[in-house]
Every structure is written in structure tokens, then in C-alpha cells.
Coordinates of C-alpha atoms in Angstrom, one line a residue:
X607 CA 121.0 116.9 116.9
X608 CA 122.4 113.0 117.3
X609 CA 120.8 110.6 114.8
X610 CA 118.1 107.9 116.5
X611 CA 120.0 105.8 114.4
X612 CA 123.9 106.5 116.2
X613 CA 125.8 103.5 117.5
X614 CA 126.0 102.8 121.2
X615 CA 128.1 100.7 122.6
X616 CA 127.4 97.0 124.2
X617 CA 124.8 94.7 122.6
X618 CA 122.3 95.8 120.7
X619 CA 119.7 97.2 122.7
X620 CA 116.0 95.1 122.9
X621 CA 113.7 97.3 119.8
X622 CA 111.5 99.7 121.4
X623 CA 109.1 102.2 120.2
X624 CA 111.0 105.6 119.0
X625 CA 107.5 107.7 118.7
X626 CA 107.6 111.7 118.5
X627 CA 104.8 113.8 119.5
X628 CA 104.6 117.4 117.6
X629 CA 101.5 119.8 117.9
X630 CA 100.1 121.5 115.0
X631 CA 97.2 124.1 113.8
X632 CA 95.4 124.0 110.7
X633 CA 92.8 126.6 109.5
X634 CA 89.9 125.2 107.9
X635 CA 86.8 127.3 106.4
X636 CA 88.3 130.4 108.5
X637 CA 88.4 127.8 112.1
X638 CA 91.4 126.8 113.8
X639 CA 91.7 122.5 114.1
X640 CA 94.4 122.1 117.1
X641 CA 95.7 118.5 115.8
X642 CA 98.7 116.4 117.4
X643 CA 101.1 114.4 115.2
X644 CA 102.3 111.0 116.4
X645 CA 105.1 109.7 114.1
X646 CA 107.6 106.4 114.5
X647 CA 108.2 102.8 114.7
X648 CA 106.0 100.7 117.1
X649 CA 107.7 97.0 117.5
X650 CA 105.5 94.5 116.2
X651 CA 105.9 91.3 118.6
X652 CA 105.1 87.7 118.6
X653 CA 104.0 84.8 120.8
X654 CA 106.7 82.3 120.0
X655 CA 106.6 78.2 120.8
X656 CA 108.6 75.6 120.0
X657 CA 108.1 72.2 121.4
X658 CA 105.3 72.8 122.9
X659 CA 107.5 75.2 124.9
X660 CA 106.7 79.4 125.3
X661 CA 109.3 81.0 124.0
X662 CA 108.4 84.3 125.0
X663 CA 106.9 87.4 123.1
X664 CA 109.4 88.2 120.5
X665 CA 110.1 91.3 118.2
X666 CA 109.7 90.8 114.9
X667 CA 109.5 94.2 113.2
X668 CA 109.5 98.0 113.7
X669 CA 106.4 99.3 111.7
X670 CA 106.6 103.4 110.7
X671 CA 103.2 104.9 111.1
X672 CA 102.3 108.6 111.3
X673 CA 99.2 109.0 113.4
X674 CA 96.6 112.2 113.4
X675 CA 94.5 113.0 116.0
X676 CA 92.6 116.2 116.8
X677 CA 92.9 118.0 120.5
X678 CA 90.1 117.7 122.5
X679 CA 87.8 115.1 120.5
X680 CA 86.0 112.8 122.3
X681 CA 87.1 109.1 121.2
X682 CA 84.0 107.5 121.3
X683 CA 83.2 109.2 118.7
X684 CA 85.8 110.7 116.7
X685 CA 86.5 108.4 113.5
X686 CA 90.2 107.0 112.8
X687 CA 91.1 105.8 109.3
X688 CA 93.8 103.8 109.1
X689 CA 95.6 104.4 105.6
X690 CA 97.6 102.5 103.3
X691 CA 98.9 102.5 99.8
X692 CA 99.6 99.1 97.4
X693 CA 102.6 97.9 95.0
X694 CA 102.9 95.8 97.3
X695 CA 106.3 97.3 97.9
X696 CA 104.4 100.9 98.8
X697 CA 104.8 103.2 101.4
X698 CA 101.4 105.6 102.3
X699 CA 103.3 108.3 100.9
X700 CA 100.3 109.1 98.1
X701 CA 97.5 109.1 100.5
X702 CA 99.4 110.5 103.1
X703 CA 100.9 113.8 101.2
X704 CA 98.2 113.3 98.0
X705 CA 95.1 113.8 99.7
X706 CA 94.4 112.6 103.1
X707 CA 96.7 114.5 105.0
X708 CA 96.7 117.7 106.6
X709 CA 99.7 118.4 104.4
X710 CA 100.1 118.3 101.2
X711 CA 102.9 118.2 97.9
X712 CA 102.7 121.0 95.1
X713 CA 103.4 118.4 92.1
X714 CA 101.3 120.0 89.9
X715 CA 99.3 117.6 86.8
X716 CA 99.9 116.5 83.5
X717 CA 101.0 119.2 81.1
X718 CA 101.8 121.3 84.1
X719 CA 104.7 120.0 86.2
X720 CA 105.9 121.7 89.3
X721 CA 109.9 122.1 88.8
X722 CA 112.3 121.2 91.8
X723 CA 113.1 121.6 94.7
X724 CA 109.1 121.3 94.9
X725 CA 106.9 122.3 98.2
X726 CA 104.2 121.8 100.6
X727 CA 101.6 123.5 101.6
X728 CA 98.4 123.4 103.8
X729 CA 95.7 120.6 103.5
X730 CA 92.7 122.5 104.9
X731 CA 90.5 119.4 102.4
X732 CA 92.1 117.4 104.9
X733 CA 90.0 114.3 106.1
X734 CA 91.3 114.9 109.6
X735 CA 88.4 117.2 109.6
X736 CA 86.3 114.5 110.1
X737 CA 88.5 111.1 110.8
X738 CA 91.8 110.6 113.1
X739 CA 94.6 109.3 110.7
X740 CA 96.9 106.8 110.7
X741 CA 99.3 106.4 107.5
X742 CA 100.9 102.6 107.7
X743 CA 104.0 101.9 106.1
X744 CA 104.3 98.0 105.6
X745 CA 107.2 96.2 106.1
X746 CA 110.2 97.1 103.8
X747 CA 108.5 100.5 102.9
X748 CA 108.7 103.6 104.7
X749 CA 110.9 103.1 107.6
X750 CA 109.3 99.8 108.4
X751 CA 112.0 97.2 108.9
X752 CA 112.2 93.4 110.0
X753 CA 113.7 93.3 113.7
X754 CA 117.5 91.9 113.9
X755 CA 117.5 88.0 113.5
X756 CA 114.0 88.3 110.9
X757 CA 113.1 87.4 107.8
X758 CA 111.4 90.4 106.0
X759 CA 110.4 87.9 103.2
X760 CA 107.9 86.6 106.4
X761 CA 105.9 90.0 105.8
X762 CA 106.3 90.4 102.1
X763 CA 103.4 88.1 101.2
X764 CA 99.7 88.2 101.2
X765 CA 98.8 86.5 104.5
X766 CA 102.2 87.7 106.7
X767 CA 101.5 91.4 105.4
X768 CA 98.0 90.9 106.7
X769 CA 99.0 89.3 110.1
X770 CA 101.5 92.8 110.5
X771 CA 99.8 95.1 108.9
X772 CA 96.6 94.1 111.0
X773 CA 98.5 93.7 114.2
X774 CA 99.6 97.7 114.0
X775 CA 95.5 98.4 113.5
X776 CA 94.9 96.2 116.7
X777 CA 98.0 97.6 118.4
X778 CA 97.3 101.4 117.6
X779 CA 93.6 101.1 118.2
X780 CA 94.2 99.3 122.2
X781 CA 96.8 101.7 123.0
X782 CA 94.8 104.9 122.0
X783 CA 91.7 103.5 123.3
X784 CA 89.7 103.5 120.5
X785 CA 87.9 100.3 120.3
X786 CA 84.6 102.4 120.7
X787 CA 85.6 104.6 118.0
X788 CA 84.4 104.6 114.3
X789 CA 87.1 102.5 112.1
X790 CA 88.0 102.9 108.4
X791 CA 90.4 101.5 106.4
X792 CA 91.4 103.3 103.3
X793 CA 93.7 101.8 100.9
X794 CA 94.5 102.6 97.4
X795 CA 95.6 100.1 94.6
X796 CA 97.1 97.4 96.5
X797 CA 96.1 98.5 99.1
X798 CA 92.9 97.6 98.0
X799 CA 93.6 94.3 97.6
X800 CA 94.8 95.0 101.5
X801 CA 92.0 96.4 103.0
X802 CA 89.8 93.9 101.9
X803 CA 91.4 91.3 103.4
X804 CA 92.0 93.1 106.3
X805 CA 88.4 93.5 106.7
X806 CA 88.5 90.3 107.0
X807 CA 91.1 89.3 109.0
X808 CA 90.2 91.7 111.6
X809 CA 86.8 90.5 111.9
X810 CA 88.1 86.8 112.6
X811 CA 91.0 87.3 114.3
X812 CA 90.3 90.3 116.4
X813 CA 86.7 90.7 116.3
X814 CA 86.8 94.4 115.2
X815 CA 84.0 95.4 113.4
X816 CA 84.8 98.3 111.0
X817 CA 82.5 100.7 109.4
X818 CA 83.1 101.7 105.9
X819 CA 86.4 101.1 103.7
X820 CA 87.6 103.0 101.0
X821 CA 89.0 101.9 98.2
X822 CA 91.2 104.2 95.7
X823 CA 91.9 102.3 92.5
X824 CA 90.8 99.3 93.2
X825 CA 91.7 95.6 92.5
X826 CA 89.6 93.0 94.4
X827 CA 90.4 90.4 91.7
X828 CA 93.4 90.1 89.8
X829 CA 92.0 87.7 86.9
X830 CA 90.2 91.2 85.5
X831 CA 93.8 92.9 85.4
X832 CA 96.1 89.8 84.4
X833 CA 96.7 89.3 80.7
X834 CA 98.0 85.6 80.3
X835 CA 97.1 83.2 77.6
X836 CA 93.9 82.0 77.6
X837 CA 92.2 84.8 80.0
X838 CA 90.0 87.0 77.6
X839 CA 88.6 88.9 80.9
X840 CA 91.3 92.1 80.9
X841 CA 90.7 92.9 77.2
X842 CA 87.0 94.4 77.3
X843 CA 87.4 95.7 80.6
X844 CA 90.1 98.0 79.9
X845 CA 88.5 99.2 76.7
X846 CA 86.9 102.4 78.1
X847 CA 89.9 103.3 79.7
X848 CA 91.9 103.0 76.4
X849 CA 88.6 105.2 74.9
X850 CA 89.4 108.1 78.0
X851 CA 93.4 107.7 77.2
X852 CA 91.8 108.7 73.4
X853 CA 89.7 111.2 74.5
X854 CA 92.4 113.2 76.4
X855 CA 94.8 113.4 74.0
X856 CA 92.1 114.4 71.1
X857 CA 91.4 111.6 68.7
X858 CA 87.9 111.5 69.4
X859 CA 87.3 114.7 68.1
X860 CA 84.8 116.7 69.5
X861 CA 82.6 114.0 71.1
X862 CA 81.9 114.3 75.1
X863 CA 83.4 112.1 77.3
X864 CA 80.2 110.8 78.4
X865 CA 79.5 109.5 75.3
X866 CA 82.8 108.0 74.2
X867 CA 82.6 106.1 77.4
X868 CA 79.0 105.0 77.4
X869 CA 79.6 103.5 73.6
X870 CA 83.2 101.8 74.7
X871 CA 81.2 100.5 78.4
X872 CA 78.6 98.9 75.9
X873 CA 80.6 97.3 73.0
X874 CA 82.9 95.9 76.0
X875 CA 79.9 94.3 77.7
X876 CA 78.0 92.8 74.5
X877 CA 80.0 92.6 71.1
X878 CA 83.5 92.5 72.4
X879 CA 83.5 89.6 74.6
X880 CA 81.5 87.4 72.2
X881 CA 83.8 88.2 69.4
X882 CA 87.0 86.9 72.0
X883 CA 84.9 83.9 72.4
X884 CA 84.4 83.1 69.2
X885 CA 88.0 82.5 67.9
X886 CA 88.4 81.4 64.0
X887 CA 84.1 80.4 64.2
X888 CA 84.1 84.4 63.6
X889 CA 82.7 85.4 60.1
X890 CA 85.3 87.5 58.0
X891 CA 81.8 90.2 58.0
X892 CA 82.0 90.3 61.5
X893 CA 85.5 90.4 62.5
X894 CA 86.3 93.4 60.2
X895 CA 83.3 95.2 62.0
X896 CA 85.0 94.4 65.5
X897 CA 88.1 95.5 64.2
X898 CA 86.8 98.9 63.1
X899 CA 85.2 99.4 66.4
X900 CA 88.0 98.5 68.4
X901 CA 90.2 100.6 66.5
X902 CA 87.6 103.7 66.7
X903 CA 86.9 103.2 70.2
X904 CA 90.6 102.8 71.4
X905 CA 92.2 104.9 69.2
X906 CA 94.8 103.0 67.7
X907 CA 94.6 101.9 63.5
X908 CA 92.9 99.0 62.7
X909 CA 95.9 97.1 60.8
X910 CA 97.3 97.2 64.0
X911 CA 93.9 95.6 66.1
X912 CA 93.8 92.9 63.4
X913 CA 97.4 92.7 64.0
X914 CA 97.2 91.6 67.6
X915 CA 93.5 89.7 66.9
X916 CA 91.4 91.6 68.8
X917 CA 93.4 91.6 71.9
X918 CA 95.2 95.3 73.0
X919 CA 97.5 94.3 75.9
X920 CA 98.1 97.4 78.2
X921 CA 101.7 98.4 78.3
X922 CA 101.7 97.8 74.4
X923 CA 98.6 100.6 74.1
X924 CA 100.4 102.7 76.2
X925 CA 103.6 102.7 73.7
X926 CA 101.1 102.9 70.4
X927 CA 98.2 105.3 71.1
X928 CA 100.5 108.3 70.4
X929 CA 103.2 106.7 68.3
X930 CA 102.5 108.5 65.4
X931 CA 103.2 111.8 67.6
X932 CA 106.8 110.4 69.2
X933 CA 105.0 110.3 72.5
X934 CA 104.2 107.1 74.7
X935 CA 101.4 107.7 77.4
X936 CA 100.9 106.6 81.4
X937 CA 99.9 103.7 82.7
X938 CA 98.9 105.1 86.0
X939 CA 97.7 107.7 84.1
X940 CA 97.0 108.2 80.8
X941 CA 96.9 111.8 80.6
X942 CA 100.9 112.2 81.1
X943 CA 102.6 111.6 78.1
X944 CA 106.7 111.1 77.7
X945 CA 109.6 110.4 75.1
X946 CA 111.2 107.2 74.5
X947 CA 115.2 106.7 73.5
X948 CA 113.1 105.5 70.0
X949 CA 109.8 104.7 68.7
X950 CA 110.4 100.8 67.9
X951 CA 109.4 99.2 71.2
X952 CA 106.7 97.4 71.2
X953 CA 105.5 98.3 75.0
X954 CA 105.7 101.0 77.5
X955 CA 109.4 100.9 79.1
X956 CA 109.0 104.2 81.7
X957 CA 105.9 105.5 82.7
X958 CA 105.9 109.0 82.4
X959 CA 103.4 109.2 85.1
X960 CA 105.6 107.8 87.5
X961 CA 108.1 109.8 86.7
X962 CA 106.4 112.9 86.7
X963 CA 105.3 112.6 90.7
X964 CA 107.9 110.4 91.9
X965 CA 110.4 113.5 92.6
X966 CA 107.5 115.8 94.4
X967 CA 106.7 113.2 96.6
X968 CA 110.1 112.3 97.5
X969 CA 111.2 115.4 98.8
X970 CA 108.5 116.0 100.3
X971 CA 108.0 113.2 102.9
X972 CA 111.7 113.4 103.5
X973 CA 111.8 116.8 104.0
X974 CA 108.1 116.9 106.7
X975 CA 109.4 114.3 108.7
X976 CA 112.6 115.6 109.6
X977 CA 111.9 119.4 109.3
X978 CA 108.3 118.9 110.5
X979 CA 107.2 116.1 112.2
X980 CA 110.7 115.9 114.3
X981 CA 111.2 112.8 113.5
X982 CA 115.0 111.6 112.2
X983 CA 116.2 108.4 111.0
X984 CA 119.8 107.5 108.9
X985 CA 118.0 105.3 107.2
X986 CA 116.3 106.0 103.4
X987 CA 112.6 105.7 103.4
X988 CA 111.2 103.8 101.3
X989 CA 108.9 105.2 99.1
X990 CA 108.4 102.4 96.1
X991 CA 110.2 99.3 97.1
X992 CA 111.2 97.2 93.4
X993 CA 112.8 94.2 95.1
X994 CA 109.5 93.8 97.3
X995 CA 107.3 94.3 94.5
X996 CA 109.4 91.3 93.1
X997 CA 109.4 88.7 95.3
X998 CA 105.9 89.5 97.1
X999 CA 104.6 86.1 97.5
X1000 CA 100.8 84.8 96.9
X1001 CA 101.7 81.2 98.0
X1002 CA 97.8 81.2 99.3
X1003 CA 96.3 81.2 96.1
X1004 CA 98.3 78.2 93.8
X1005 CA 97.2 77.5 91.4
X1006 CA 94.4 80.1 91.5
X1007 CA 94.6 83.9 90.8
X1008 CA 94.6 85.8 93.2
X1009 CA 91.2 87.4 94.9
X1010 CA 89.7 88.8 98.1
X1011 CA 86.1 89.2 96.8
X1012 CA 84.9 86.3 98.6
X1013 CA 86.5 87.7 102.0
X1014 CA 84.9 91.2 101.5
X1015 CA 81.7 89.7 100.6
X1016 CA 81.5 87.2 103.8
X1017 CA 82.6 89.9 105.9
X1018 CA 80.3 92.4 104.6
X1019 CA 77.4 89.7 104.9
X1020 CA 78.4 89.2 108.1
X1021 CA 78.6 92.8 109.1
X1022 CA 75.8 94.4 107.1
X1023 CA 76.2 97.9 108.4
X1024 CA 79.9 97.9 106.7
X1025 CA 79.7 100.5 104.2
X1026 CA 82.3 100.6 100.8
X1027 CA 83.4 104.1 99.3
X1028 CA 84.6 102.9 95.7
X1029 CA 86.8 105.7 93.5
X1030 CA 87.7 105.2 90.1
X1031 CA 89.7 107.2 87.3
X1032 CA 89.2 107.1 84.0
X1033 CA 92.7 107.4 82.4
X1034 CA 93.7 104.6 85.6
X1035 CA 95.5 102.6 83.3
X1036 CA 96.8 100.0 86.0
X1037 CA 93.4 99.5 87.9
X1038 CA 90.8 100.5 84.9
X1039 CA 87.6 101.6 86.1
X1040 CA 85.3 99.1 84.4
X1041 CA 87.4 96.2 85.6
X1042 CA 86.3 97.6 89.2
X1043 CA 82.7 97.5 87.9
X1044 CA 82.5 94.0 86.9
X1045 CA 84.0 92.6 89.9
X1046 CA 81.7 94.8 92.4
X1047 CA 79.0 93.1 90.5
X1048 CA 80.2 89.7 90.7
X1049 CA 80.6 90.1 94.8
X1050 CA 78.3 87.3 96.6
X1051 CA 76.0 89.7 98.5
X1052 CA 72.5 90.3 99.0
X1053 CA 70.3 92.2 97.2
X1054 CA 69.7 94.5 100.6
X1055 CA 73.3 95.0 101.2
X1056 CA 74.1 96.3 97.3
X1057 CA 73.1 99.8 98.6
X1058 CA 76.1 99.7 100.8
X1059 CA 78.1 100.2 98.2
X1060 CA 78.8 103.4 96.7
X1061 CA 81.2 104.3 93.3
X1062 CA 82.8 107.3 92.5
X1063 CA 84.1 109.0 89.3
X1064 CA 87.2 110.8 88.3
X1065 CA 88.6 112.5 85.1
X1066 CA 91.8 111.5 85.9
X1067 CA 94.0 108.0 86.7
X1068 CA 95.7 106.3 89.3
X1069 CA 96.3 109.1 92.0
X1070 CA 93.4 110.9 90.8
X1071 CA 93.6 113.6 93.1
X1072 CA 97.0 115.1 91.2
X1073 CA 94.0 117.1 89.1
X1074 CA 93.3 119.5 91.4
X1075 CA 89.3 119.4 90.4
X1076 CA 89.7 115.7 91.7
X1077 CA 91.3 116.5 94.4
X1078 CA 88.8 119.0 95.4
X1079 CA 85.9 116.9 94.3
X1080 CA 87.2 113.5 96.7
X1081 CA 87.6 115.4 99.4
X1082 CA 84.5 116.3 99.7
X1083 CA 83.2 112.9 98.2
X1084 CA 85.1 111.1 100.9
X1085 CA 84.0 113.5 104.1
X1086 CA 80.7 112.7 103.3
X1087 CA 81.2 109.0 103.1
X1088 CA 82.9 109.1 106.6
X1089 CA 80.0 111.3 108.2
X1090 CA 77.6 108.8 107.0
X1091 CA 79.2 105.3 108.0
X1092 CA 80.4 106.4 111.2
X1093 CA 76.8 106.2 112.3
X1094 CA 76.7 108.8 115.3

């Protein structure tokens, strides 16, 4: 078969959509779903003036989205989530072939690896059960690219990725004719950050009301997550995650979890922040008892707490906890651990975790689309994009950090039957769970509206649904949210 991508000769043809259609089966709980898959680029265009003067409706980017949507389902009332990972510099490939999908990579979990060349297999916890899908690949990730003649940098920012993420969501939902339908957004780390102020945006710009979001690893507000001189914030909030990190790899005995967690949640709400604020007014009484429960709590030796006063930055807890063992531990999730070249650095160079999943995933999304989904492209997709991870700009928020809780909590205000489907793991070392807590807390909303918000736990990190008792567990957590929001 030609590549979609071989020359022609002449100019270069106007962009146009280069969608494929496949049909598919899935069985489910012993009953056949008949699902069609809907994979390509739609061209992203816009209104152009200068002087005053229409300049016409111009391309300015080919988006890659893999749409889901089950045979013979009425659209009125048939749910579509539209799903997105984070970096930013992400393609969807985690939710898409993690947990979402009707598909899914064998990667296997910490302690367990699958081996190469790696495989797929049936999703029958798919959330097409319940929801239509449709996995977005921003600009720069996937096989999203900017049109000839465009800037990518335009999209690789917090508003412009917005403007053309939510212009695919607007697009995708007209074409289909599903403004009547029951909308979620789903977006994991990120893509958190994304779909809240996509809520948002949506709701201004388009007027489309959405239902329930779900967000996967969540950061709504980057000052909990950001350690730079003179913020105190991260330090007690990713506590109980360095507790969990403990936990998992033994050195908290035989206590329970539960318990490790609800000591480490305390002691980061009360004693640890005070003793931050205190600075050299702390008595030498109290600061060796903050040391000794730091170092209990997090695992790591209390000459080495005192060392950096009170204050365990993240990638250097991932590079101690298990020095002692010649092991350095995830960030995205603490329950992988890896080797170094040596045992001097003082933080986490690789992360294990990444590597462990990056490979899986790979081959897998490059092997569906082609072999599966029909679709075929010269170009390399995208799965993790460094250089846009780089340059991503926040030019909105100078000189402030960067936040969307007062967008989510207007728009939620605003909308009062939008529902929020939180998930959290405990060994997230990138987006800790109790950073997610406080800023959930701190949202501007009603006391009436706080039930609309939901949290969820996992035993695991990042991509919480590589543990297969996750996995199992957020499927079901996350059909249930969707039944409930959709409101029919």
C-alpha cells in the first residue's frame, strides 16, 4: 500500500482531512458491542484579518484524533468523552491504550515487566461501554502537526493549546451531531491542568455545557507542586506520598498503609507546616522532634532531613530513599525502582518508571494504527515530545504561578450540574495525592456544589491503572461516574 504521506507532484495540495473508518467487535460480560473506529487528521482552520480586511478561513494545523463510537446508539443520548493526556508535550497514548480504550498494552507493573516485542489484547473494561471516545493528540504530539507556513510554538502554550485543542471538541462534536449528547472531558496530569481550562473555555467561547470531567493525576495549581525558594507549600504536601514510596518498598515494617498515611496526612497538615514557618525562631527541642518525624515518616535518616532543613525536594527523595540498597525509585511512580551508572548523585537522573512503560506503549500505538486502525503515516508519532515540554509557554500567568482553579470554580458555579471524577495514586510522585486534596479544598465554590465533587484512591502512581487491581478498580469507578453525570 502507497504511504498517505508520498510526494505528488505540482504545489502542495490545500490540507484536508485524511480520516479512516474501520469496524470492530468487542465482547463484553459474554455480549457482543459492534463499535466503529474513526482515526486521522482533521485541519484545524482560522478566521484570518488583517487591516480590517478578511483574509479568508485559513489552515492552521492537522490535529490526530482517534474517535470511538458504538453502532446503533442513539446520540441524544450516548455520552462522548473527549480524552487527553499532559506533559504538555503528550500524546493520549496512556489513556488511550492504558485504560480507556477498547484496546489495551500488556506492560505488565513494577517488579513484573512484560519483555519485548510486547502485545495487545482486548479491553472488555473499556469505557466505550458506556461513553463514545475521542483520544486528542495536541499539536506536536501524536501525528498532530502545524499546517505549512505555521508556527507550532502558536499551540505550544497555555491559551493557543486551549484555542486548538477546544476547536477539535467544537469541530468533532458539530460534525457528528452531538451537541445534545452527554460531554466529558478526561484528562490526566496535564491534561488536567487542560481540561479545566477547557471547561472553561468552552463554556465562554462556545457555550457548551459539559457534564462531568475527569481528572487522572491531577494539577489544578502548580504552586502545590513547584519547589522554588521561598514556596514552603510542596514540602508537606508530598509527605504522604514519600510515606507510600516507604511503605512499598518495606521500611515501615509491618504497619498498614492506612495508618502510615493517616499519621504522614496529619503531621503534613499541623506540625510540619508550622515548623517551615518558623525558620531559626524554632526551639533546638522542637526541631530535633520534626526531624525524627520527618525522617520516620519519609523514610530517609535523619542526618540527612537536618541536612536539607526540613525540606525533601522530590527528585532528590527519589535518588535517597533506597540509596543504601543501590536502587533509585520513580517519580511517576514510586513502586518501580532502577540502577544508576553510581550512587553519588544527589537527584533522580532517569526515572525508572518511565522507562519501564515507555517501550510497551510505543509499539503498541504504532503497531494498532497501522495494522489495526488502517491508518498509515511516514511520519513518527509522537508519543512524549521533550522539545515541547521545553518551550511550552505560560506567558498568561507572569509573574504569577500558574493555576486554573479559579476557571474550574467559575465554571462550575456557573454550571452547577457539572460533576468532577478526581483519581489519585499514592506512590504519584509527580502529581502527589495530598497536593490534589489541598487545592480541591481551596476551590471558590459553594457549600451546595462540594458534593459534586468526588475523589478516588489508588495503590499505585501516575498511570495508576499499570496495577492491574487499579485498573480493574477505575474502570468500574469511572463507568459509574459517567452513568451518573450524564443525567438520562
Amino acid at each position: 500500500m502507497a504511504s498517505q504521506d508520498a510526494p505528488v507532484d505540482g504545489p502542495d495540495p490545500e490540507p484536508a482531512d485524511d480520516l479512516v473508518t474501520t469496524s470492530h467487535t468487542l465482547t463484553v460480560r459474554k455480549r457482543e458491542l459492534a463499535y466503529t473506529a474513526t482515526t486521522g487528521r482533521l485541519v484545524l482552520r482560522q478566521e484570518v484579518m488583517t487591516d480590517g480586511k478578511f483574509d479568508g478561513h485559513l489552515p492552521k494545523a492537522e490535529v490526530f484524533v482517534t474517535a470511538y463510537t458504538l453502532d446503533g446508539a442513539d446520540p441524544a443520548t450516548r455520552p462522548v468523552t473527549f480524552a487527553f493526556n499532559g506533559g504538555p508535550g503528550s500524546s493520549s497514548i496512556w489513556l488511550h491504550l492504558g485504560v480507556l480504550g477498547p484496546r489495551r498494552v500488556v506492560a505488565g507493573d513494577a517488579g513484573a515487566l512484560a519483555a519485548p516485542p510486547y502485545g495487545l489484547v482486548d479491553n472488555p473494561e473499556t469505557l466505550l461501554t458506556h461513553s463514545d471516545l475521542v483520544f486528542i493528540d495536541p499539536v506536536s504530539t501524536g501525528y498532530s502537526r502545524a499546517t505549512k507556513g505555521e508556527k507550532p510554538g502558536d499551540h505550544h502554550g497555555f491559551q493557543g493549546d486551549l484555542e486548538s485543542v477546544g476547536e477539535v471538541i467544537r469541530l468533532w462534536t458539530t460534525r457528528n451531531g452531538r451537541w445534545t449528547s452527554p460531554k466529558f472531558l478526561a484528562g490526566e496530569s496535564y491534561g488536567t491542568t487542560r481540561a479545566g481550562g477547557l471547561a472553561h473555555h468552552l463554556h465562554t467561547r462556545h457555550g457548551m455545557y459539559l457534564n462531568g470531567l475527569i481528572l487522572i493525576s491531577s494539577v489544578l495549581d502548580f504552586s502545590t507542586l513547584i519547589f522554588a525558594e521561598g514556596n514552603d507549600l510542596p514540602y508537606p504536601l508530598y509527605l504522604p506520598t514519600y510515606a507510600a514510596i516507604a511503605h512499598h518498598h518495606g521500611l515501615h515494617g509491618d504497619r498498614p498503609l492506612e495508618e502510615v498515611l493517616a499519621e504522614a496526612e496529619e503531621f503534613a497538615s499541623r506540625d510540619y507546616p508550622w515548623a517551615l514557618s518558623q525558620g531559626s525562631r524554632m526551639s533546638t527541642e522542637d526541631r530535633t522532634g520534626i526531624v525524627a518525624t520527618l525522617a520516620r515518616l519519609s523514610g530517609l535518616s535523619e542526618e540527612y532531613v537536618d541536612r536539607v532543613d526540613l525540606r525533601i525536594e522530590h527528585t532528590r527523595f527519589f535518588a535517597e530513599l533506597l540509596r543504601h540498597r543501590k536502587q533509585t525509585v520513580g517519580r511517576l511512580d514510586g513502586r518501580f525502582t532502577g540502577w544508576g551508572a553510581d550512587y553519588g548523585h544527589e537527584k533522580l537522573g532517569e526515572d525508572p518508571s518511565m522507562s519501564a512503560i515507555m517501550g510497551a506503549y510505543t509499539a503498541g500505538i504504532n503497531h494498532y494504527l497501522h495494522a489495526e486502525l488502517g491508518y498509515h503515516k511516514d511520519l513518527p508519532y509522537e508519543v512524549l515530545s521533550l522539545p515541547v515540554n521545553r518551550d511550552w509557554s505560560f506567558k498568561e500567568f507572569e509573574n504569577a504561578h500558574v493555576t486554573v482553579t479559579d476557571k474550574l470554580s467559575a465554571v462550575m458555579r456557573a454550571n452547577p450540574h457539572l460533576k468532577l471524577h478526581v483519581a489519585s495514586g499514592y506512590t504519584d510522585g509527580a502529581t502527589p495525592y495530598f497536593a490534589t486534596d489541598h487545592t480541591l479544598a481551596h476551590l471558590a465554590l459553594p457549600a451546595e456544589l462540594r458534593d459534586n465533587i468526588e475523589v478516588v484512591y489508588y495503590p499505585a502512581g501516575h498511570m495508576m491503572y499499570i496495577h492491574e487491581p487499579s485498573r480493574l478498580k477505575q474502570s468500574k469507578d469511572l463507568a459509574k461516574f459517567v452513568k451518573s453525570a450524564s443525567n438520562r
